[in-house]
CSV table of C-alpha atoms and ligand atoms in Angstrom, one decimal:
chain,number,residue,atom,x,y,z
A,30,MET,CA,-123.6,113.0,43.0
A,31,LYS,CA,-127.3,110.7,42.3
A,32,ALA,CA,-128.8,109.7,39.6
A,33,VAL,CA,-132.6,110.7,39.1
A,34,ILE,CA,-136.1,110.6,37.1
A,35,SER,CA,-136.0,113.6,35.3
A,36,GLY,CA,-139.8,112.5,33.1
A,37,VAL,CA,-141.8,109.9,32.5
A,38,GLY,CA,-143.6,108.8,29.2
A,39,ALA,CA,-145.4,105.8,28.6
A,40,TYR,CA,-147.5,105.0,25.5
A,41,ALA,CA,-150.5,101.7,25.3
A,42,PRO,CA,-152.0,100.7,22.4
A,43,GLU,CA,-155.9,102.2,21.4
A,44,ASP,CA,-157.3,98.4,21.1
A,45,LEU,CA,-157.9,96.6,24.2
A,46,LEU,CA,-158.4,92.3,25.2
A,47,THR,CA,-161.4,91.3,27.2
A,48,ASN,CA,-162.0,88.6,29.9
A,49,ASP,CA,-165.3,88.2,27.9
A,50,GLU,CA,-163.3,88.2,24.2
A,51,LEU,CA,-161.5,85.6,26.2
A,52,ALA,CA,-163.8,83.4,26.6
A,53,ARG,CA,-164.7,83.3,23.4
A,54,MET,CA,-160.9,82.5,22.2
A,55,VAL,CA,-160.7,79.5,25.1
A,56,GLU,CA,-162.3,77.7,27.7
A,57,THR,CA,-161.9,81.1,30.5
A,58,ASN,CA,-163.7,83.0,32.5
A,59,ASP,CA,-163.8,86.8,33.6
A,60,GLU,CA,-164.8,85.3,37.0
A,61,TRP,CA,-161.2,83.0,36.8
A,62,ILE,CA,-158.8,85.8,35.6
A,63,MET,CA,-160.7,88.5,38.1
A,64,SER,CA,-160.4,85.9,41.2
A,65,ARG,CA,-156.7,83.8,40.0
A,66,ILE,CA,-154.6,87.0,38.4
A,67,GLY,CA,-156.4,90.8,38.3
A,68,ILE,CA,-157.1,91.8,35.2
A,69,LYS,CA,-159.3,93.2,33.3
A,70,THR,CA,-158.2,94.0,30.0
A,71,ARG,CA,-155.0,94.2,28.2
A,72,HIS,CA,-153.5,96.7,25.5
A,73,ILE,CA,-152.8,95.3,22.5
A,74,LEU,CA,-150.8,96.6,19.5
A,75,LYS,CA,-152.7,95.4,16.3
A,76,LYS,CA,-150.6,97.7,14.1
A,77,LYS,CA,-148.8,95.5,11.0
A,78,GLY,CA,-145.1,95.6,11.0
A,79,GLU,CA,-144.7,97.3,13.8
A,80,GLY,CA,-143.3,95.5,16.8
A,81,SER,CA,-142.2,97.0,20.4
A,82,SER,CA,-140.1,100.3,19.1
A,83,TYR,CA,-143.5,101.7,17.9
A,84,MET,CA,-144.7,102.0,21.5
A,85,GLY,CA,-141.1,102.9,22.8
A,86,GLU,CA,-140.0,105.7,20.8
A,87,LYS,CA,-143.8,107.3,21.6
A,88,ALA,CA,-142.5,106.8,25.0
A,89,VAL,CA,-139.5,108.7,24.6
A,90,LYS,CA,-141.1,111.3,22.2
A,91,GLU,CA,-143.0,112.4,25.7
A,92,VAL,CA,-140.7,112.4,28.0
A,93,LEU,CA,-138.0,114.3,25.7
A,94,GLU,CA,-141.1,116.5,25.0
A,95,LYS,CA,-142.6,116.8,28.6
A,96,THR,CA,-138.6,117.5,30.0
A,97,ASN,CA,-138.2,120.1,27.8
A,98,THR,CA,-134.4,117.9,26.4
A,99,SER,CA,-134.0,118.2,22.6
A,100,PRO,CA,-132.8,114.2,21.1
A,101,ASN,CA,-129.2,115.5,20.6
A,102,GLU,CA,-128.3,116.0,24.8
A,103,ILE,CA,-129.0,112.0,25.2
A,104,ASP,CA,-126.3,110.3,25.8
A,105,ALA,CA,-127.3,107.0,25.3
A,106,LEU,CA,-130.7,105.3,25.9
A,107,ILE,CA,-131.3,101.1,27.1
A,108,CYS,CA,-134.2,99.5,26.1
A,109,ALA,CA,-135.6,96.9,28.3
A,110,THR,CA,-137.2,94.1,26.4
A,111,VAL,CA,-138.0,90.8,25.5
A,112,THR,CA,-139.8,90.6,22.7
A,113,PRO,CA,-137.1,92.6,20.5
A,114,ASP,CA,-138.2,93.9,17.1
A,115,HIS,CA,-135.4,92.1,15.5
A,116,VAL,CA,-133.1,89.3,16.9
A,117,PHE,CA,-130.4,91.7,16.2
A,118,PRO,CA,-129.8,94.7,15.9
A,119,ALA,CA,-131.3,95.5,19.4
A,120,THR,CA,-134.7,97.6,19.8
A,121,ALA,CA,-132.6,100.4,21.4
A,122,ASN,CA,-130.6,101.4,18.1
A,123,ILE,CA,-134.2,101.5,16.4
A,124,ILE,CA,-135.7,103.4,18.6
A,125,SER,CA,-133.3,106.6,19.3
A,126,ASP,CA,-132.9,106.1,15.1
A,127,LYS,CA,-136.2,107.0,15.1
A,128,ALA,CA,-136.7,109.1,17.6
A,129,GLY,CA,-133.5,111.2,16.1
A,130,ILE,CA,-131.3,110.6,18.6
A,131,LYS,CA,-127.7,111.2,17.1
A,132,ASN,CA,-125.4,111.6,20.2
A,133,ALA,CA,-126.2,108.5,21.9
A,134,PHE,CA,-124.9,104.5,22.5
A,135,SER,CA,-128.0,102.2,23.0
A,136,PHE,CA,-128.1,98.7,23.9
A,137,ASP,CA,-130.9,96.2,24.5
A,138,ILE,CA,-130.8,94.2,28.1
A,139,ASN,CA,-133.2,91.2,28.5
A,140,ALA,CA,-133.7,90.3,31.9
A,141,GLY,CA,-137.3,89.9,31.7
A,142,CYS,CA,-139.5,91.2,33.8
A,143,SER,CA,-137.0,92.1,35.4
A,144,GLY,CA,-135.6,94.6,32.6
A,145,PHE,CA,-137.1,98.1,33.5
A,146,LEU,CA,-135.1,97.6,36.7
A,147,TYR,CA,-131.9,96.0,35.4
A,148,SER,CA,-131.6,98.9,33.0
A,149,LEU,CA,-132.3,101.9,35.5
A,150,GLU,CA,-129.7,100.5,38.0
A,151,THR,CA,-127.0,100.6,34.5
A,152,ALA,CA,-128.2,104.0,33.8
A,153,SER,CA,-128.1,105.2,37.6
A,154,LYS,CA,-124.1,104.4,37.9
A,155,PHE,CA,-124.1,105.4,34.4
A,156,ILE,CA,-124.7,109.2,35.9
A,157,GLU,CA,-123.2,108.4,38.8
A,158,SER,CA,-120.0,108.0,37.0
A,159,GLY,CA,-120.2,111.9,35.8
A,160,LYS,CA,-119.5,110.6,32.4
A,161,TYR,CA,-123.0,110.3,30.8
A,162,HIS,CA,-125.6,112.8,31.5
A,163,LYS,CA,-128.8,112.6,30.4
A,164,VAL,CA,-129.6,108.8,29.8
A,165,LEU,CA,-133.4,107.1,28.7
A,166,VAL,CA,-134.3,104.1,30.1
A,167,VAL,CA,-137.7,102.6,28.0
A,168,GLY,CA,-139.1,99.7,28.7
A,169,ALA,CA,-140.9,98.0,25.8
A,170,ASP,CA,-142.9,94.8,24.7
A,171,LYS,CA,-145.1,93.4,22.6
A,172,MET,CA,-146.2,89.7,24.1
A,173,SER,CA,-149.0,89.5,22.6
A,174,SER,CA,-146.5,88.4,19.5
A,175,ILE,CA,-145.6,86.1,21.2
A,176,THR,CA,-148.3,85.0,23.5
A,177,ASP,CA,-150.2,80.9,22.6
A,178,TYR,CA,-153.9,82.4,22.5
A,179,THR,CA,-154.9,78.9,22.2
A,180,ASP,CA,-153.4,78.4,26.2
A,181,ARG,CA,-155.5,79.2,28.6
A,182,ALA,CA,-152.9,79.1,31.4
A,183,THR,CA,-150.5,82.3,29.9
A,184,CYS,CA,-153.2,84.2,27.1
A,185,PRO,CA,-154.9,86.3,29.7
A,186,ILE,CA,-151.9,87.4,31.8
A,187,PHE,CA,-150.0,89.5,28.8
A,188,GLY,CA,-150.6,93.3,27.4
A,189,ASP,CA,-148.2,95.4,25.2
A,190,ALA,CA,-147.0,99.0,26.9
A,191,ALA,CA,-144.0,101.0,26.2
A,192,GLY,CA,-142.4,103.4,29.2
A,193,ALA,CA,-140.1,105.5,29.4
A,194,VAL,CA,-138.0,107.7,32.1
A,195,LEU,CA,-134.6,110.5,31.5
A,196,VAL,CA,-132.3,109.3,34.5
A,197,GLU,CA,-130.0,112.9,35.6
A,198,PRO,CA,-127.4,113.7,38.0
A,199,SER,CA,-128.4,116.0,40.7
A,200,ASN,CA,-126.6,117.1,44.3
A,201,GLY,CA,-129.2,117.2,46.0
A,202,GLU,CA,-130.2,114.0,48.5
A,203,ASN,CA,-133.1,112.4,46.2
A,204,GLY,CA,-132.7,109.9,43.5
A,205,VAL,CA,-131.3,106.2,43.6
A,206,ILE,CA,-130.6,105.3,47.0
A,207,ASP,CA,-130.0,101.6,46.9
A,208,SER,CA,-130.9,98.7,44.8
A,209,MET,CA,-130.5,94.8,45.1
A,210,LEU,CA,-130.3,92.8,42.2
A,211,GLN,CA,-130.2,88.9,41.8
A,212,SER,CA,-131.2,86.5,39.1
A,213,ASP,CA,-131.2,82.6,38.7
A,214,GLY,CA,-130.8,80.8,35.6
A,215,LEU,CA,-131.9,77.8,37.7
A,216,GLY,CA,-135.3,79.7,36.7
A,217,ARG,CA,-135.1,78.9,33.3
A,218,MET,CA,-136.2,75.9,33.7
A,219,HIS,CA,-140.3,77.8,34.6
A,220,LEU,CA,-140.7,80.5,32.2
A,221,HIS,CA,-138.9,80.2,28.7
A,222,GLN,CA,-139.7,80.5,24.9
A,223,LYS,CA,-138.7,77.2,23.8
A,224,ALA,CA,-137.6,77.6,19.8
A,225,GLY,CA,-136.6,81.2,17.6
A,226,GLY,CA,-133.1,81.2,19.8
A,227,SER,CA,-129.1,79.9,19.0
A,228,VAL,CA,-130.4,76.7,20.8
A,229,LYS,CA,-132.8,75.3,18.5
A,230,PRO,CA,-134.1,77.9,15.4
A,231,ALA,CA,-136.7,78.1,14.1
A,232,THR,CA,-138.4,75.5,12.0
A,233,HIS,CA,-142.0,74.7,11.1
A,234,GLU,CA,-141.6,71.6,13.3
A,235,THR,CA,-141.6,74.6,15.9
A,236,VAL,CA,-144.0,77.2,14.6
A,237,ASP,CA,-146.4,73.5,15.0
A,238,ALA,CA,-145.3,72.8,17.9
A,239,HIS,CA,-145.9,76.7,19.3
A,240,GLU,CA,-142.4,77.2,20.5
A,241,HIS,CA,-142.2,80.6,19.9
A,242,TYR,CA,-144.5,81.4,22.1
A,243,ILE,CA,-144.2,81.5,26.4
A,244,TYR,CA,-143.6,78.9,27.9
A,245,GLN,CA,-145.0,79.2,31.6
A,246,GLU,CA,-144.7,76.6,34.7
A,247,GLY,CA,-147.3,79.2,36.8
A,248,GLN,CA,-147.0,77.4,39.9
A,249,ALA,CA,-143.1,77.0,39.5
A,250,VAL,CA,-142.7,80.9,39.0
A,251,PHE,CA,-145.8,82.1,40.9
A,252,LYS,CA,-144.2,80.3,44.5
A,253,TRP,CA,-140.6,81.8,43.4
A,254,ALA,CA,-142.3,85.3,43.1
A,255,VAL,CA,-144.2,85.9,46.2
A,256,SER,CA,-141.3,84.9,48.1
A,257,LYS,CA,-138.0,86.9,46.2
A,258,MET,CA,-140.5,89.7,45.4
A,259,ALA,CA,-141.4,90.2,49.1
A,260,ASP,CA,-138.1,89.6,50.5
A,261,VAL,CA,-136.0,91.7,48.6
A,262,SER,CA,-138.7,94.7,49.0
A,263,THR,CA,-138.6,93.8,52.9
A,264,ASP,CA,-134.5,93.0,53.0
A,265,MET,CA,-134.5,97.2,51.8
A,266,MET,CA,-136.4,98.4,53.6
A,267,LYS,CA,-134.8,96.9,57.3
A,268,LYS,CA,-131.4,98.2,55.6
A,269,HIS,CA,-132.4,101.3,54.8
A,270,GLY,CA,-134.8,101.7,58.4
A,271,ILE,CA,-137.7,101.7,57.1
A,272,ALA,CA,-140.9,101.9,58.5
A,273,PRO,CA,-143.7,100.5,56.5
A,274,GLU,CA,-145.7,103.9,57.5
A,275,ASP,CA,-142.8,105.9,55.9
A,276,LEU,CA,-143.2,104.4,52.8
A,277,ASP,CA,-145.4,106.2,50.5
A,278,TRP,CA,-145.3,104.4,47.2
A,279,LEU,CA,-144.3,100.4,46.2
A,280,VAL,CA,-143.5,100.0,42.5
A,281,PRO,CA,-144.3,96.6,42.1
A,282,HIS,CA,-144.2,94.3,38.6
A,283,GLN,CA,-147.5,93.8,37.6
A,284,ALA,CA,-147.5,90.0,37.1
A,285,ASN,CA,-150.4,88.6,39.3
A,286,MET,CA,-153.0,90.4,41.9
A,287,ARG,CA,-152.6,87.9,44.3
A,288,ILE,CA,-148.1,88.5,43.9
A,289,ILE,CA,-148.2,92.0,44.8
A,290,GLU,CA,-151.0,91.4,47.2
A,291,ALA,CA,-148.3,89.2,48.6
A,292,THR,CA,-145.0,91.2,48.8
A,293,ALA,CA,-147.2,93.9,50.1
A,294,LYS,CA,-148.5,92.1,53.2
A,295,ARG,CA,-144.7,91.2,53.6
A,296,MET,CA,-143.9,94.6,53.5
A,297,GLY,CA,-146.5,95.6,56.6
A,298,ILE,CA,-148.1,98.1,54.3
A,299,ASN,CA,-151.1,99.3,52.7
A,300,ARG,CA,-153.3,98.3,49.7
A,301,ASP,CA,-153.5,102.2,49.3
A,302,GLN,CA,-149.4,102.7,49.7
A,303,VAL,CA,-149.1,100.1,46.4
A,304,MET,CA,-149.4,101.5,42.8
A,305,ILE,CA,-151.9,98.4,40.9
A,306,ASN,CA,-153.3,99.3,37.4
A,307,ILE,CA,-152.2,95.6,36.5
A,308,GLN,CA,-156.6,95.3,36.0
A,309,LYS,CA,-156.2,97.6,32.5
A,310,TYR,CA,-152.9,96.6,31.4
A,311,GLY,CA,-151.9,93.4,32.7
A,312,ASN,CA,-148.7,92.0,32.3
A,313,THR,CA,-146.5,94.3,30.0
A,314,THR,CA,-143.1,92.8,30.9
A,315,ALA,CA,-140.4,95.5,30.9
A,316,ALA,CA,-142.9,98.3,30.5
A,317,THR,CA,-145.0,97.7,34.1
A,318,LEU,CA,-142.6,100.1,36.6
A,319,PRO,CA,-142.5,102.6,34.1
A,320,LEU,CA,-146.1,102.6,33.4
A,321,CYS,CA,-147.1,102.9,37.3
A,322,LEU,CA,-144.4,105.7,37.6
A,323,TYR,CA,-146.8,107.2,34.7
A,324,GLU,CA,-150.1,107.1,36.1
A,325,TRP,CA,-149.0,108.0,39.4
A,326,GLU,CA,-146.8,110.8,38.2
A,327,GLU,CA,-148.6,113.7,39.5
A,328,ARG,CA,-149.3,112.8,42.8
A,329,LEU,CA,-145.6,112.0,43.5
A,330,LYS,CA,-143.7,115.1,45.7
A,331,PRO,CA,-140.2,115.4,45.8
A,332,GLY,CA,-138.5,113.3,48.5
A,333,ASP,CA,-141.8,110.4,48.5
A,334,ASN,CA,-139.6,107.3,49.6
A,335,ILE,CA,-140.7,104.6,47.2
A,336,ILE,CA,-139.3,101.3,46.7
A,337,LEU,CA,-139.7,99.6,42.7
A,338,ALA,CA,-139.2,95.9,43.2
A,339,THR,CA,-140.0,93.2,40.6
A,340,PHE,CA,-139.6,89.8,39.3
A,341,GLY,CA,-139.1,87.9,35.9
A,342,ALA,CA,-137.9,85.6,33.4
A,343,GLY,CA,-134.7,84.1,34.4
A,344,PHE,CA,-135.4,84.0,36.8
A,345,THR,CA,-134.6,87.5,38.1
A,346,TRP,CA,-135.7,89.3,40.6
A,347,GLY,CA,-135.0,93.0,42.9
A,348,ALA,CA,-135.6,96.1,44.8
A,349,MET,CA,-134.3,100.3,44.2
A,350,TYR,CA,-135.2,102.6,46.7
A,351,LEU,CA,-135.7,105.7,45.7
A,352,LYS,CA,-136.4,109.3,46.7
A,353,TRP,CA,-138.8,111.2,43.7
A,354,ALA,CA,-136.7,114.1,42.3
A,355,TYR,CA,-139.7,116.8,41.4
A,356,ASN,CA,-143.5,117.6,41.0
A,357,GLY,CA,-145.1,115.4,39.4
A,358,LYS,CA,-147.8,118.1,38.7
A,359,GLU,CA,-145.8,120.6,37.3
B,1,LIG,O1,-144.0,88.5,34.8
B,1,LIG,C1,-143.3,87.0,35.4
B,1,LIG,C2,-143.5,86.1,36.2
B,1,LIG,N1,-144.4,85.4,36.2
B,1,LIG,C3,-145.7,85.6,36.7
B,1,LIG,O2,-145.1,85.8,38.1
B,1,LIG,C4,-146.8,84.5,37.0
B,1,LIG,C5,-146.6,83.4,37.9
B,1,LIG,N2,-147.8,82.6,38.1
B,1,LIG,C6,-149.8,83.1,38.4
B,1,LIG,O3,-149.9,84.4,38.3
B,1,LIG,C7,-150.1,81.6,38.0
B,1,LIG,O4,-149.8,80.6,38.7
B,1,LIG,C8,-150.9,81.9,36.8
B,1,LIG,C9,-152.0,83.0,37.0
B,1,LIG,C10,-150.2,81.7,35.8
B,1,LIG,C11,-152.3,80.6,37.2
B,1,LIG,O5,-152.7,80.7,38.1
B,1,LIG,P1,-153.0,78.8,39.4
B,1,LIG,O6,-153.7,79.7,40.8
B,1,LIG,O7,-151.9,79.1,39.1
B,1,LIG,O8,-153.6,78.2,38.0
B,1,LIG,P2,-153.2,76.8,38.2
B,1,LIG,O9,-152.1,76.8,37.4
B,1,LIG,O10,-152.9,76.1,39.2
B,1,LIG,O11,-154.1,75.9,37.5
B,1,LIG,C12,-155.8,75.6,38.3
B,1,LIG,C13,-156.9,75.8,37.7
B,1,LIG,C14,-156.1,74.3,36.7
B,1,LIG,O12,-157.4,73.2,36.8
B,1,LIG,P3,-157.5,72.0,37.7
B,1,LIG,O13,-156.0,71.6,37.4
B,1,LIG,O14,-156.9,72.7,39.1
B,1,LIG,O15,-158.9,71.8,37.1
B,1,LIG,C15,-156.4,74.7,35.8
B,1,LIG,O16,-156.4,73.6,34.3
B,1,LIG,O17,-157.0,76.9,37.0
B,1,LIG,C16,-157.1,76.4,35.2
B,1,LIG,N3,-157.1,77.2,34.5
B,1,LIG,C17,-158.3,78.0,33.6
B,1,LIG,N4,-159.2,78.2,34.5
B,1,LIG,C18,-160.0,79.5,33.4
B,1,LIG,C19,-155.9,77.0,34.1
B,1,LIG,N5,-155.8,78.9,33.2
B,1,LIG,C20,-157.3,79.1,33.6
B,1,LIG,C21,-158.3,79.6,33.0
B,1,LIG,N6,-159.6,80.2,33.1
B,1,LIG,N7,-157.1,81.6,32.0
């Protein structure tokens, strides 16, 4: 039995943050951001009192509606996020409650920008076990809540969004074929949030020192991201004998256009085989992969060879090979 993605939903807030607006906030410009990162706009959740679950709920409701699935049928909901509504309880519990999902267990996975892939792997194994039949995987991040808009090195990168997929069993050939996931905790030095956890709870000093925002050593992260995401993706192709021309889609984490291009180059594939929407959304952390699948859904056909690839905080990285299971036009 294989696990298949049977539907996709997504949500990005209406409000846009443009490069010109950023240039009025910090010393930067459109030319630098486009050439170094490749982002034109990001969506920002400005609604007061709402967090990642607000976006996750909308993505979940859409995928339930598109797949004609009742909330009562869901066995489990996994939410990947680094910006949970609260430290506890899990944002997954809040999304389930808001979406009327009452017969499921739900929990969060924190694996940085690889969170959606880690969660999809977990959901696939639940499905393959035969015990669970309908599992929702959500990637939801309100990155604007931990972005320092006085730090020009990080503030152009991130945006807010959520995406959700329904995972179900199938006896056919299509579905999740393989995955390779890895992490290296040494990477925590280069990408983390300094305060707000149990090591350094919030104080007036931590707030004054901007320690509740993303801390990133961009160049170090960049080098790791390029080599790990490209290596794991090419390893997956070699392992399954996928020639570059046989790959229908690479769905890479959208952190930096240059990282995406380097990964595609190493895999020997063309740009038109790669889902890229970083220009519109920026890096939405756990939401980048489902947001790509959502935007490309109409072009996806049963049997399409797809590799999902990520790199993120932890460090965490990985690739998944799947064969798409349905005609996205229908
Ligand atoms: O999703 C999680 C994983 N995260 C990633 O994959 C991110 C990986 N890192 C990156 O994408 C890139 O390292 C960044 C986009 C963060 C930065 O790009 P970079 O090409 O590595 O720039 P840099 O940090 O080496 O900075 C180059 C120059 C510096 O000036 P000097 O020292 O050469 O005079 C920076 O101060 O660019 C300057 N700079 C800026 N200039 C204009 C840094 N940020 C900006 C800015 N506007 N926003």
